[in-house]
């Protein structure tokens, strides 16, 4: 019996490819440089499935050029690179990889927020440059995390895991804004309080962004929103770069209208806005919030589980549209690389 053909569009753990080879004829693109849209189209022709990440753009045009495609399985939780409606309309199953990265990503978001508030990167660069001459009372004095107000925009799984760290570990007051409120029994253990977006911006000492990237959340933090924030506040983004207007952020940071920022994601990544690079009060990391070895392995294995299920008559573990209805309605638009 001929096996289904799949493309693994990324360099991933070899043992996960070996698992896929037990079920499929696998074409493995074993490179870190992403496939161009044209290369992706050519390599996907005649394949029934693709193991992909958040980088490959799965568009209606690509689906039309690859009519044999039956399953798109992502190793990422974010799926703004996939036209979910176009996939559903063509009967192409789509899955992402939630849950397995929640705690690791929350750890990193918290670390980035702390690094920005306590000026860790900035002070390390100072030390490495040999600029440290004497101890001073105000040397890199930053903002406290413990006892402060943590603001969370987007209260899904990762937002809740961050809230737990803030409330239980650091005695923070937790406020959040999300389209839907958590149930009282979810809010209570976190002491989390739903507030309007404007209240969130005005009250947070540390604001962290963990909402999905959709046309509605594009530049949800821009100049008017930044103007509502405290001058002493920090902003941390582990969602997608496009949720923040980076020029407006750089302006606010440069003028001291915001104390500091921690950014793991960028609108044109891997290109970084030069205005951000020129600032000391921003901690910049290369989209690594979920990058612990066990978690990256778990993300890859979950995508493989989904691909195997989708093409062998099983049920995907974390399908987005398996039952004919999309799990989350996310209108697609070409929104850059994020
Ligand atoms: C995700 O899983 O969406 C992470 O941001 C990695 O892309």
XYZ file of C-alpha atoms and ligand atoms in Angstrom:
345
model
C 0.000 0.000 0.000
C 1.417 3.392 -0.895
C 2.010 5.671 2.056
C 0.747 9.251 2.158
C 3.402 11.807 1.224
C 4.213 14.590 3.659
C 6.576 17.537 3.739
C 8.414 18.481 6.920
C 9.043 22.128 6.124
C 11.598 22.789 8.882
C 14.690 21.449 10.577
C 13.252 19.627 13.598
C 14.287 16.834 15.972
C 15.371 13.808 13.858
C 13.517 11.390 16.136
C 10.245 13.149 15.285
C 10.993 12.726 11.578
C 11.749 9.060 12.270
C 8.287 8.725 13.850
C 6.693 10.277 10.781
C 8.652 7.899 8.529
C 6.867 4.967 10.183
C 3.644 6.233 8.586
C 4.555 8.389 5.609
C 6.871 8.938 2.709
C 8.622 11.976 4.149
C 10.279 14.811 2.254
C 12.321 16.554 4.975
C 13.519 20.089 4.326
C 16.310 19.844 6.893
C 17.340 23.524 6.904
C 16.864 26.485 9.217
C 16.440 28.989 6.382
C 12.673 29.070 5.738
C 11.340 27.896 2.384
C 10.270 30.770 0.132
C 6.584 30.733 -0.882
C 7.606 29.452 -4.316
C 9.831 26.687 -2.857
C 7.029 25.718 -0.495
C 4.559 25.487 -3.364
C 6.913 23.267 -5.387
C 7.823 20.957 -2.497
C 4.221 20.631 -1.392
C 2.906 19.625 -4.820
C 1.564 16.059 -4.690
C 1.819 15.872 -0.872
C -1.087 15.072 1.434
C 0.310 16.653 4.567
C 2.687 19.286 5.847
C 4.465 19.669 9.187
C 4.993 23.400 9.499
C 5.753 26.166 11.985
C 4.525 29.732 12.385
C 6.653 30.902 9.465
C 5.272 29.165 6.380
C 2.372 31.113 4.857
C -0.491 28.717 4.118
C -2.643 30.802 1.778
C -5.633 30.093 -0.451
C -3.314 30.357 -3.494
C -1.002 27.726 -2.048
C -3.944 25.426 -1.308
C -5.220 25.834 -4.876
C -1.768 24.969 -6.227
C -1.592 21.873 -3.989
C -4.995 20.186 -4.320
C -3.765 16.897 -2.794
C -3.133 18.562 0.548
C -5.329 17.171 3.351
C -3.584 18.275 6.555
C -1.557 21.248 7.808
C -0.080 20.561 11.241
C 1.749 23.350 13.025
C 4.254 22.930 15.830
C 3.349 26.438 17.086
C 0.369 27.649 19.056
C 0.066 30.806 16.919
C -1.549 30.132 13.546
C -1.950 33.589 12.026
C 0.163 32.333 9.106
C -2.619 29.930 8.087
C -5.765 30.919 6.198
C -7.979 28.725 8.343
C -11.184 29.568 6.479
C -9.592 28.661 3.132
C -8.367 25.361 4.598
C -11.801 24.546 6.025
C -13.491 25.415 2.725
C -11.224 22.907 0.937
C -11.527 20.197 3.592
C -7.922 20.634 4.724
C -7.495 19.790 8.402
C -5.434 22.219 10.465
C -3.909 21.801 13.906
C -1.727 23.941 16.151
C 0.213 23.043 19.304
C -1.346 24.636 22.384
C -0.962 23.543 26.026
C 2.461 21.891 25.733
C 4.173 25.294 25.685
C 2.022 27.172 28.187
C 4.226 26.958 31.283
C 7.518 27.420 29.433
C 6.200 30.474 27.603
C 4.801 31.930 30.821
C 8.209 31.421 32.505
C 9.877 33.325 29.707
C 7.332 36.134 29.665
C 7.884 36.587 33.359
C 11.669 36.534 32.926
C 11.502 39.129 30.151
C 9.259 41.364 32.245
C 11.678 41.082 35.174
C 14.677 41.725 32.941
C 13.058 44.923 31.648
C 11.931 46.110 35.092
C 15.255 45.342 36.807
C 17.373 46.504 33.836
C 19.274 43.244 33.572
C 20.405 43.439 29.924
C 21.272 47.092 30.109
C 23.413 46.626 33.216
C 25.140 43.543 31.819
C 26.154 45.431 28.684
C 27.452 48.253 30.885
C 29.542 45.800 32.883
C 30.901 43.988 29.803
C 31.922 47.318 28.268
C 34.115 47.904 31.325
C 32.079 50.951 32.366
C 31.560 49.860 35.972
C 33.804 52.097 38.118
C 32.003 52.215 41.461
C 28.915 51.087 43.349
C 26.238 53.803 43.408
C 22.915 54.109 45.214
C 21.029 54.639 41.953
C 23.084 52.357 39.735
C 20.535 50.720 37.404
C 17.765 51.253 39.948
C 14.610 49.909 38.331
C 11.031 49.028 39.236
C 9.841 46.393 41.684
C 7.918 43.369 40.513
C 6.706 42.054 43.890
C 3.662 43.843 45.192
C 3.116 45.766 41.958
C 0.164 45.602 39.558
C 0.461 43.096 36.743
C -1.660 43.874 33.683
C -2.347 41.095 31.202
C -3.832 41.745 27.766
C -5.203 38.425 26.485
C -6.187 35.949 29.199
C -5.918 32.571 27.502
C -3.876 29.691 28.839
C -0.549 31.550 28.788
C -2.074 34.696 30.288
C -3.507 32.645 33.152
C -0.165 30.902 33.729
C 1.517 34.321 33.966
C -1.197 35.548 36.330
C -0.546 32.547 38.581
C 3.165 33.361 38.761
C 2.460 37.006 39.527
C -0.239 36.465 42.138
C 1.091 33.413 43.953
C 4.833 33.879 43.519
C 5.264 37.639 43.679
C 2.220 38.965 45.522
C 1.143 41.056 42.521
C -2.340 42.441 42.012
C -3.514 40.954 38.735
C -5.770 42.863 36.348
C -6.570 41.698 32.845
C -8.481 42.583 29.733
C -9.837 39.981 27.356
C -12.837 39.864 25.047
C -14.443 37.317 27.342
C -14.187 37.370 31.122
C -12.968 34.346 32.998
C -15.516 32.539 35.148
C -15.442 33.685 38.802
C -13.971 30.330 39.849
C -11.058 30.881 37.429
C -10.496 34.469 38.569
C -10.642 33.750 42.296
C -7.442 31.690 42.789
C -5.503 34.304 40.819
C -7.162 37.264 42.486
C -7.537 38.419 38.870
C -9.876 41.286 38.079
C -11.281 42.058 34.610
C -10.941 45.737 33.679
C -11.528 47.754 30.524
C -8.591 48.107 28.167
C -8.099 51.756 29.165
C -8.107 50.874 32.864
C -5.602 48.127 32.197
C -3.264 50.544 30.462
C -3.625 53.212 33.142
C -3.267 50.946 36.185
C -0.647 48.362 35.212
C 2.880 48.725 36.550
C 3.885 45.904 34.230
C 1.812 45.176 31.150
C 2.284 41.902 29.309
C 0.781 41.086 25.908
C -0.342 37.508 25.268
C -3.261 37.900 22.899
C -3.575 36.212 19.479
C -2.613 38.227 16.412
C -5.648 38.944 14.271
C -6.675 41.860 12.063
C -8.442 43.281 15.146
C -5.341 43.114 17.340
C -2.997 44.638 14.746
C -1.244 47.593 16.485
C -3.603 47.279 19.442
C -0.833 49.036 21.363
C 0.004 52.248 19.516
C 0.622 55.897 20.485
C -2.802 56.546 22.118
C -2.539 53.397 24.237
C 1.063 54.110 25.253
C 0.012 57.606 26.280
C -2.345 56.097 28.856
C 0.396 54.079 30.555
C 2.372 55.146 33.619
C 5.795 56.643 32.909
C 7.241 54.096 35.351
C 5.554 51.118 33.645
C 7.077 48.348 31.564
C 5.626 46.641 28.499
C 6.419 43.031 27.570
C 5.368 41.428 24.288
C 5.460 37.651 23.830
C 2.433 37.533 21.480
C 3.260 38.619 17.930
C 5.214 41.656 16.817
C 2.307 43.126 14.892
C 0.237 43.788 18.021
C 2.538 46.723 18.840
C 3.274 49.817 16.749
C 7.043 49.630 17.173
C 7.725 53.201 16.050
C 5.306 54.532 18.646
C 6.879 52.275 21.279
C 10.409 53.402 20.395
C 9.258 57.016 20.597
C 7.718 56.534 24.056
C 10.769 54.650 25.367
C 13.155 57.212 23.919
C 11.257 60.127 25.483
C 11.023 58.423 28.880
C 7.235 58.182 28.659
C 7.549 54.470 29.398
C 10.285 53.045 31.634
C 11.253 49.918 29.724
C 10.103 47.136 27.417
C 10.834 43.468 26.868
C 10.204 42.201 23.349
C 10.469 38.627 22.109
C 8.524 39.193 18.874
C 8.819 41.820 16.140
C 6.670 42.988 13.293
C 9.230 42.323 10.553
C 11.185 39.588 12.323
C 13.920 38.554 11.964
C 14.525 42.182 10.927
C 14.406 44.504 13.923
C 13.248 48.094 13.839
C 16.524 50.108 14.097
C 14.881 52.576 16.460
C 14.448 49.764 18.984
C 18.027 48.587 18.519
C 19.257 52.079 19.374
C 17.583 52.102 22.800
C 19.064 50.854 26.085
C 15.772 50.463 27.922
C 14.438 47.585 25.854
C 15.366 43.922 26.228
C 15.271 42.164 22.850
C 15.167 38.388 22.352
C 14.754 36.383 19.117
C 11.258 34.827 19.465
C 12.331 32.170 21.960
C 9.582 32.247 24.584
C 8.706 28.574 24.070
C 12.294 27.494 23.457
C 13.170 25.067 26.214
C 14.447 21.764 24.841
C 11.685 19.611 26.393
C 8.973 22.004 25.242
C 10.244 22.316 21.677
C 10.383 18.513 21.561
C 6.820 18.285 22.904
C 5.602 20.837 20.335
C 7.138 18.809 17.505
C 5.713 15.551 18.824
C 2.245 17.054 19.143
C 2.354 18.263 15.540
C 3.487 14.779 14.481
C 0.648 13.161 16.488
C -1.810 15.443 14.720
C -0.389 14.712 11.269
C -0.435 10.962 11.848
C -4.029 11.121 13.108
C -5.197 13.397 10.299
C -3.859 11.163 7.528
C -4.535 7.751 9.031
C -8.202 8.163 9.892
C -7.720 9.212 13.509
C -8.818 12.312 15.350
C -6.329 15.163 15.704
C -5.447 15.959 19.318
C -5.519 19.718 18.876
C -7.342 20.257 15.592
C -8.557 23.742 14.783
C -11.186 22.773 12.243
C -11.432 18.976 12.331
C -15.158 18.763 12.951
C -16.115 21.091 10.122
C -16.382 24.152 12.368
C -13.357 26.273 13.104
C -12.271 26.180 16.740
C -11.555 29.863 16.744
C -12.832 32.247 14.158
C -9.824 34.205 12.989
C -10.350 36.093 9.748
C -7.191 35.916 7.705
C -5.376 38.750 6.081
C -1.769 38.986 4.966
C -0.281 40.576 8.057
C 3.462 40.318 7.510
C 5.725 37.751 9.077
C 4.411 37.677 12.600
C 4.117 29.865 19.000
O 4.054 28.663 19.275
O 3.201 30.475 18.456
C 5.388 30.551 19.361
O 5.268 31.943 19.276
C 6.502 30.091 18.445
O 6.253 30.610 17.167
